[in-house]
Amino acid sequence: MGKLQDIYKVISNEKLCEKFTRLRIDAKPIVEKSRPGQFIHIRINDGLEPFFRRPFSIYRAKKSLEILYEVVGSGTGALAAKKKGDTLDVLGPLGTPFGMPPKGIKQIVMVAGGVGVAPFLFLSDTLKKKDYELILLYGGRTKGHIFNIDEFKKNGCGVFQATDDGSVGVKGRVSKLFPKIDPCPETTFIYTCGPRPMMASVQDFARKHKLRARGSCEEVMACALGACLGCSIKTTQGFKTVCGDGPVFDLHELIFEKIT
Ligand SMILES: Cc1cc2nc3c(=O)[nH]c(=O)nc-3n(C[C@H](O)[C@H](O)[C@H](O)COP(=O)(O)OP(=O)(O)OC[C@H]3O[C@@H](n4cnc5c(N)ncnc54)[C@H](O)[C@@H]3O)c2cc1C
Ligand code: FES
């Protein structure tokens, strides 16, 4: 799958809620090649800070290329300062996509934690054209992490929300929402993305109900080209790189080490 690297213009950079911002980039060549689950690698500034590119899931690839991000450090802080007309050096699309669900699947459950919701709008854009029941289980820390989820609803997703402090939706972790679905090994398929403990709980749930599932992993990255091995993770098949072998993996392959 060919990746492209070029300088593209920012179309808009708007806050969707206290914690999340949506960046639209005029990058048609990347839009045309992107598939749900893939990511882009952005060189945010020309100078030394931040030195490395930063990876972001593709939130939407329609007229423009969109990402949804949370400011957590210098790179995302610099990204938040970008204005319409500013330029960004973007490499992408990178990584393995989510892929279509296997034959016989009728119910798709997307389980997202925090900004891990980012790859699912594009996935639902693609899946809405098929005859699936689409469900989004979304957990955020507080109401500051909850944004207008209408675009998911427009794609026909049933949306259930949870927050750690109960400020929106059910109080507690996203796993509190698992009873909202009626899982069936033959017809239910799970896609998940979010913090590792959350993905571990989704893996437990999928194992218990014998569900097939794919998970998108996030690791700190440097090259994003499979060269530095900085993004290696443990799987049942040995170490794999998130940038080259992933970010999407069979969820049952992933080894989430419990920190005690
Ligand atoms: C494939 C992939 C897709 C991603 N998609 C998104 C997305 O759609 N939206 C979004 O907001 N973020 C996403 N991330 C995470 C994003 O790349 C980091 O938040 C960003 O690189 C942080 O850069 P920074 O300079 O602002 O923070 P830094 O100063 O580099 O780090 C600030 C803090 O964040 C932690 N951190 C940095 N990178 C990561 C990471 N990859 N995973 C977990 N913690 C990290 C650091 O350990 C540190 O504690 C994705 C990461 C990967 C690998
Ligand atoms: S970031 Fe270098 S191998 Fe993945």
Coordinates of C-alpha atoms and ligand atoms in Angstrom, one line a residue:
M1 CA 0.0 0.0 0.0
G2 CA 1.7 3.2 -1.1
K3 CA 2.3 5.9 1.4
L4 CA 2.8 9.5 0.6
Q5 CA 4.7 12.3 2.1
D6 CA 4.1 15.9 1.3
I7 CA 3.3 19.3 2.7
Y8 CA -0.4 20.0 3.2
K9 CA -2.5 23.0 4.3
V10 CA -4.6 23.1 7.5
I11 CA -8.2 23.7 6.7
S12 CA -9.4 24.1 10.3
N13 CA -8.4 23.2 13.8
E14 CA -11.5 23.3 16.1
K15 CA -12.1 22.2 19.6
L16 CA -15.0 19.6 19.8
C17 CA -15.0 19.6 23.6
E18 CA -12.7 20.6 26.5
K19 CA -10.1 17.9 25.7
F20 CA -10.5 17.0 22.0
T21 CA -9.7 19.0 18.9
R22 CA -10.4 18.1 15.3
L23 CA -7.8 19.0 12.7
R24 CA -8.8 19.0 9.0
I25 CA -6.0 18.9 6.4
D26 CA -6.3 19.5 2.7
A27 CA -4.6 16.2 1.7
K28 CA -6.6 14.6 -1.1
P29 CA -3.9 12.2 -2.2
I30 CA -3.8 10.6 1.3
V31 CA -7.6 10.7 1.6
E32 CA -7.9 8.6 -1.6
K33 CA -5.6 5.9 -0.3
S34 CA -6.7 5.8 3.4
R35 CA -8.6 2.9 5.0
P36 CA -10.1 2.8 8.5
G37 CA -7.6 1.9 11.2
Q38 CA -4.6 3.5 9.4
F39 CA -2.7 6.4 10.8
I40 CA -0.7 9.4 9.6
H41 CA 2.7 10.6 10.9
I42 CA 2.9 14.4 11.2
R43 CA 6.0 16.5 11.4
I44 CA 4.5 19.4 13.3
N45 CA 7.3 22.0 13.2
D46 CA 10.4 22.6 11.1
G47 CA 12.6 23.1 14.1
L48 CA 14.0 20.6 16.6
E49 CA 10.9 20.7 18.9
P50 CA 9.3 18.3 18.6
F51 CA 12.1 16.4 16.8
F52 CA 10.1 13.3 15.8
R53 CA 6.9 13.0 13.9
R54 CA 3.8 12.2 15.9
P55 CA 1.3 9.5 14.9
F56 CA -2.5 10.0 14.8
S57 CA -5.3 7.7 13.7
I58 CA -7.3 8.8 10.7
Y59 CA -10.6 10.1 12.1
R60 CA -12.2 10.7 8.7
A61 CA -11.1 10.6 5.1
K62 CA -13.8 12.2 3.0
K63 CA -13.3 15.6 1.4
S64 CA -10.4 16.3 3.7
L65 CA -8.2 14.3 6.0
E66 CA -9.2 14.6 9.6
I67 CA -7.7 13.6 12.9
L68 CA -9.1 13.9 16.5
Y69 CA -6.5 14.6 19.1
E70 CA -5.9 15.4 22.8
V71 CA -3.2 17.8 23.9
V72 CA -0.8 15.8 26.1
G73 CA 2.6 17.3 25.5
S74 CA 4.8 19.5 23.3
G75 CA 3.9 18.0 19.9
T76 CA 0.1 18.0 20.4
G77 CA 0.5 21.4 22.1
A78 CA 2.2 22.8 18.9
L79 CA -0.5 21.1 16.8
A80 CA -3.2 23.0 18.7
A81 CA -1.6 26.3 17.7
K82 CA -2.0 25.6 14.0
K83 CA -4.3 27.9 12.1
K84 CA -6.1 27.7 8.8
G85 CA -3.5 28.1 6.0
D86 CA -0.6 26.8 8.1
T87 CA 1.3 23.8 6.6
L88 CA 2.1 20.4 8.0
D89 CA 4.4 17.7 6.7
V90 CA 2.3 14.6 6.6
L91 CA 3.4 11.0 5.9
G92 CA 0.7 8.4 5.3
P93 CA -1.5 6.4 5.2
L94 CA 0.5 4.0 7.4
G95 CA -0.2 0.7 9.1
T96 CA -2.6 -2.2 8.7
P97 CA -6.3 -1.2 8.4
F98 CA -9.1 -2.7 10.6
G99 CA -10.3 -4.8 7.6
M100 CA -13.9 -5.9 7.0
P101 CA -15.5 -8.2 9.5
P102 CA -15.6 -11.9 8.7
K103 CA -18.5 -13.6 6.9
G104 CA -21.7 -14.1 8.9
I105 CA -21.2 -11.1 11.2
K106 CA -24.3 -9.0 11.8
Q107 CA -23.4 -7.0 14.9
I108 CA -20.4 -4.8 15.1
V109 CA -19.4 -3.4 18.5
M110 CA -16.8 -0.7 18.7
V111 CA -15.3 -0.2 22.1
A112 CA -13.4 3.0 22.6
G113 CA -11.6 4.7 25.5
G114 CA -10.7 8.3 25.5
V115 CA -9.1 9.5 22.3
G116 CA -9.1 5.9 21.2
V117 CA -12.5 6.7 19.7
A118 CA -10.6 8.4 16.8
P119 CA -10.4 5.6 14.3
F120 CA -14.1 4.6 14.7
L121 CA -15.8 7.4 12.8
F122 CA -14.0 6.4 9.6
L123 CA -14.8 2.7 10.3
S124 CA -18.5 3.5 10.8
D125 CA -18.5 5.6 7.6
T126 CA -17.4 2.5 5.7
L127 CA -19.5 -0.1 7.6
K128 CA -22.8 1.9 7.4
K129 CA -23.1 1.0 3.7
K130 CA -23.4 -2.7 4.7
D131 CA -26.2 -4.2 6.6
Y132 CA -24.7 -4.4 10.1
E133 CA -26.0 -3.3 13.5
L134 CA -23.4 -0.8 14.6
I135 CA -22.8 -0.1 18.3
L136 CA -20.3 2.3 19.9
L137 CA -19.4 1.8 23.6
Y138 CA -17.5 4.9 24.6
G139 CA -15.8 5.7 27.8
G140 CA -14.1 9.0 28.7
R141 CA -12.6 10.2 32.0
T142 CA -15.0 13.1 32.5
K143 CA -17.5 15.2 30.6
G144 CA -14.4 17.1 29.2
H145 CA -13.7 14.0 27.2
I146 CA -17.1 13.6 25.8
F147 CA -17.8 15.3 22.5
N148 CA -20.8 15.5 20.1
I149 CA -21.2 12.0 19.0
D150 CA -24.0 12.9 16.4
E151 CA -21.7 12.0 13.5
F152 CA -21.7 8.4 14.8
K153 CA -25.5 8.5 15.3
K154 CA -25.9 9.7 11.7
N155 CA -24.0 6.6 10.6
G156 CA -26.6 4.5 12.4
C157 CA -24.6 3.7 15.5
G158 CA -26.3 3.0 18.7
V159 CA -24.1 4.9 21.2
F160 CA -23.6 4.2 24.9
Q161 CA -21.4 6.3 27.1
A162 CA -19.6 6.0 30.4
T163 CA -17.4 8.4 32.4
D164 CA -15.2 7.6 35.4
D165 CA -16.9 10.3 37.5
G166 CA -20.5 9.7 36.1
S167 CA -20.6 13.3 34.7
V168 CA -22.0 11.8 31.4
G169 CA -23.7 8.5 30.9
V170 CA -23.0 5.5 33.2
K171 CA -20.6 6.0 36.1
G172 CA -17.5 3.8 35.7
R173 CA -15.3 2.2 33.1
V174 CA -16.4 1.4 29.6
S175 CA -16.7 -2.3 30.7
K176 CA -19.8 -1.2 32.7
L177 CA -21.4 -0.9 29.2
F178 CA -20.8 -4.5 28.2
P179 CA -24.2 -5.6 29.4
K180 CA -25.7 -3.3 26.7
I181 CA -24.8 -5.8 24.1
D182 CA -26.1 -9.3 23.5
P183 CA -23.0 -11.1 22.3
C184 CA -23.1 -14.1 19.9
P185 CA -19.9 -15.9 18.8
E186 CA -21.1 -16.4 15.2
T187 CA -22.6 -12.9 14.6
T188 CA -20.9 -10.4 16.9
F189 CA -17.5 -8.8 16.0
I190 CA -15.6 -6.4 18.2
Y191 CA -13.2 -3.6 17.3
T192 CA -11.4 -1.8 20.1
C193 CA -9.0 1.1 20.7
G194 CA -8.0 2.8 23.9
P195 CA -5.8 2.5 27.0
R196 CA -4.2 -0.9 27.5
P197 CA -6.1 -1.8 30.7
M198 CA -9.4 -1.1 28.8
M199 CA -8.3 -3.2 25.8
A200 CA -7.4 -6.0 28.3
S201 CA -10.9 -5.9 29.7
V202 CA -12.3 -6.1 26.2
Q203 CA -10.1 -9.1 25.5
D204 CA -11.4 -10.8 28.7
F205 CA -15.0 -10.1 27.6
A206 CA -14.3 -11.4 24.1
R207 CA -12.7 -14.6 25.4
K208 CA -15.5 -15.2 27.9
H209 CA -18.1 -14.9 25.1
K210 CA -15.9 -16.5 22.4
L211 CA -16.1 -13.4 20.2
R212 CA -13.7 -12.6 17.4
A213 CA -12.1 -9.1 17.7
R214 CA -9.5 -6.7 16.5
G215 CA -7.7 -4.1 18.5
S216 CA -5.8 -1.0 17.5
C217 CA -2.7 -0.3 19.6
E218 CA -1.0 2.9 20.5
E219 CA 2.7 3.0 21.4
V220 CA 5.2 5.8 21.5
M221 CA 6.8 5.9 18.0
A222 CA 9.9 7.3 16.4
C223 CA 10.4 6.2 12.8
A224 CA 7.0 4.6 12.1
L225 CA 8.7 2.7 9.3
G226 CA 9.5 -0.6 11.1
A227 CA 13.2 0.3 11.5
C228 CA 13.9 1.4 15.1
L229 CA 11.8 -1.3 16.8
G230 CA 10.8 1.4 19.4
C231 CA 7.1 0.6 19.1
S232 CA 7.5 -3.2 19.7
I233 CA 4.8 -5.0 21.7
K234 CA 4.5 -8.5 23.1
T235 CA 2.1 -10.8 21.2
T236 CA 1.4 -14.6 21.3
Q237 CA 3.5 -14.7 18.0
G238 CA 6.5 -12.9 19.6
F239 CA 7.4 -9.2 19.5
K240 CA 5.7 -7.2 16.8
T241 CA 6.0 -3.5 15.8
V242 CA 2.9 -1.4 16.1
C243 CA 3.9 0.8 13.1
G244 CA 4.8 -2.1 10.7
D245 CA 2.7 -5.1 11.8
G246 CA -0.1 -3.0 13.3
P247 CA -1.5 -0.8 14.6
V248 CA -4.5 -3.3 14.2
F249 CA -4.0 -6.8 15.5
D250 CA -6.2 -9.8 16.3
L251 CA -7.2 -8.8 19.8
H252 CA -6.5 -12.4 21.1
E253 CA -2.9 -12.2 20.0
L254 CA -2.1 -9.2 22.2
I255 CA -0.4 -9.8 25.6
F256 CA -1.4 -7.1 28.1
E257 CA 0.9 -7.4 31.1
K258 CA -0.8 -6.7 34.3
I259 CA 1.1 -4.0 36.3
T260 CA 0.9 -5.0 40.0
Ligands
LIG1 C1 -1.0 4.4 15.8 C2 -1.3 5.6 16.7 C3 -2.4 6.3 16.6 C4 -2.6 7.4 17.5 N1 -3.8 8.1 17.3 C5 -4.0 9.2 18.1 C6 -5.2 10.0 17.9 O1 -6.0 9.7 17.0 N2 -5.4 11.0 18.7 C7 -4.5 11.3 19.7 O2 -4.7 12.3 20.4 N3 -3.4 10.6 19.9 C8 -3.1 9.5 19.2 N4 -2.0 8.8 19.4 C9 -1.1 9.2 20.4 C10 -0.3 10.4 20.0 O3 0.6 10.0 19.0 C11 0.5 11.0 21.2 O4 -0.4 11.5 22.1 C12 1.4 12.1 20.7 O5 2.5 11.5 20.0 C13 2.0 12.8 21.9 O6 2.9 13.7 21.5 P1 3.3 15.0 22.4 O7 4.6 15.6 21.9 O8 2.1 15.9 22.6 O9 3.5 14.3 23.8 P2 4.8 13.8 24.5 O10 5.5 15.0 25.1 O11 5.6 13.0 23.5 O12 4.3 12.8 25.5 C14 3.3 13.3 26.6 C15 2.8 12.1 27.3 O13 2.1 11.2 26.5 C16 2.6 9.9 26.5 N5 2.5 9.4 25.1 C17 3.2 9.9 24.0 N6 2.9 9.1 22.9 C18 2.0 8.2 23.3 C19 1.4 7.1 22.7 N7 1.5 6.8 21.4 N8 0.6 6.3 23.5 C20 0.4 6.6 24.8 N9 1.0 7.6 25.4 C21 1.8 8.4 24.7 C22 4.1 10.1 26.9 O14 4.6 8.9 27.5 C23 4.0 11.2 27.9 O15 3.5 10.7 29.1 C24 -1.7 7.7 18.5 C25 -0.6 6.9 18.7 C26 -0.3 5.9 17.8 C27 0.9 5.1 17.9
FES2 S1 8.4 3.4 15.4 FE1 10.3 2.6 14.6 S2 9.8 0.5 14.4 FE2 7.9 1.4 14.9

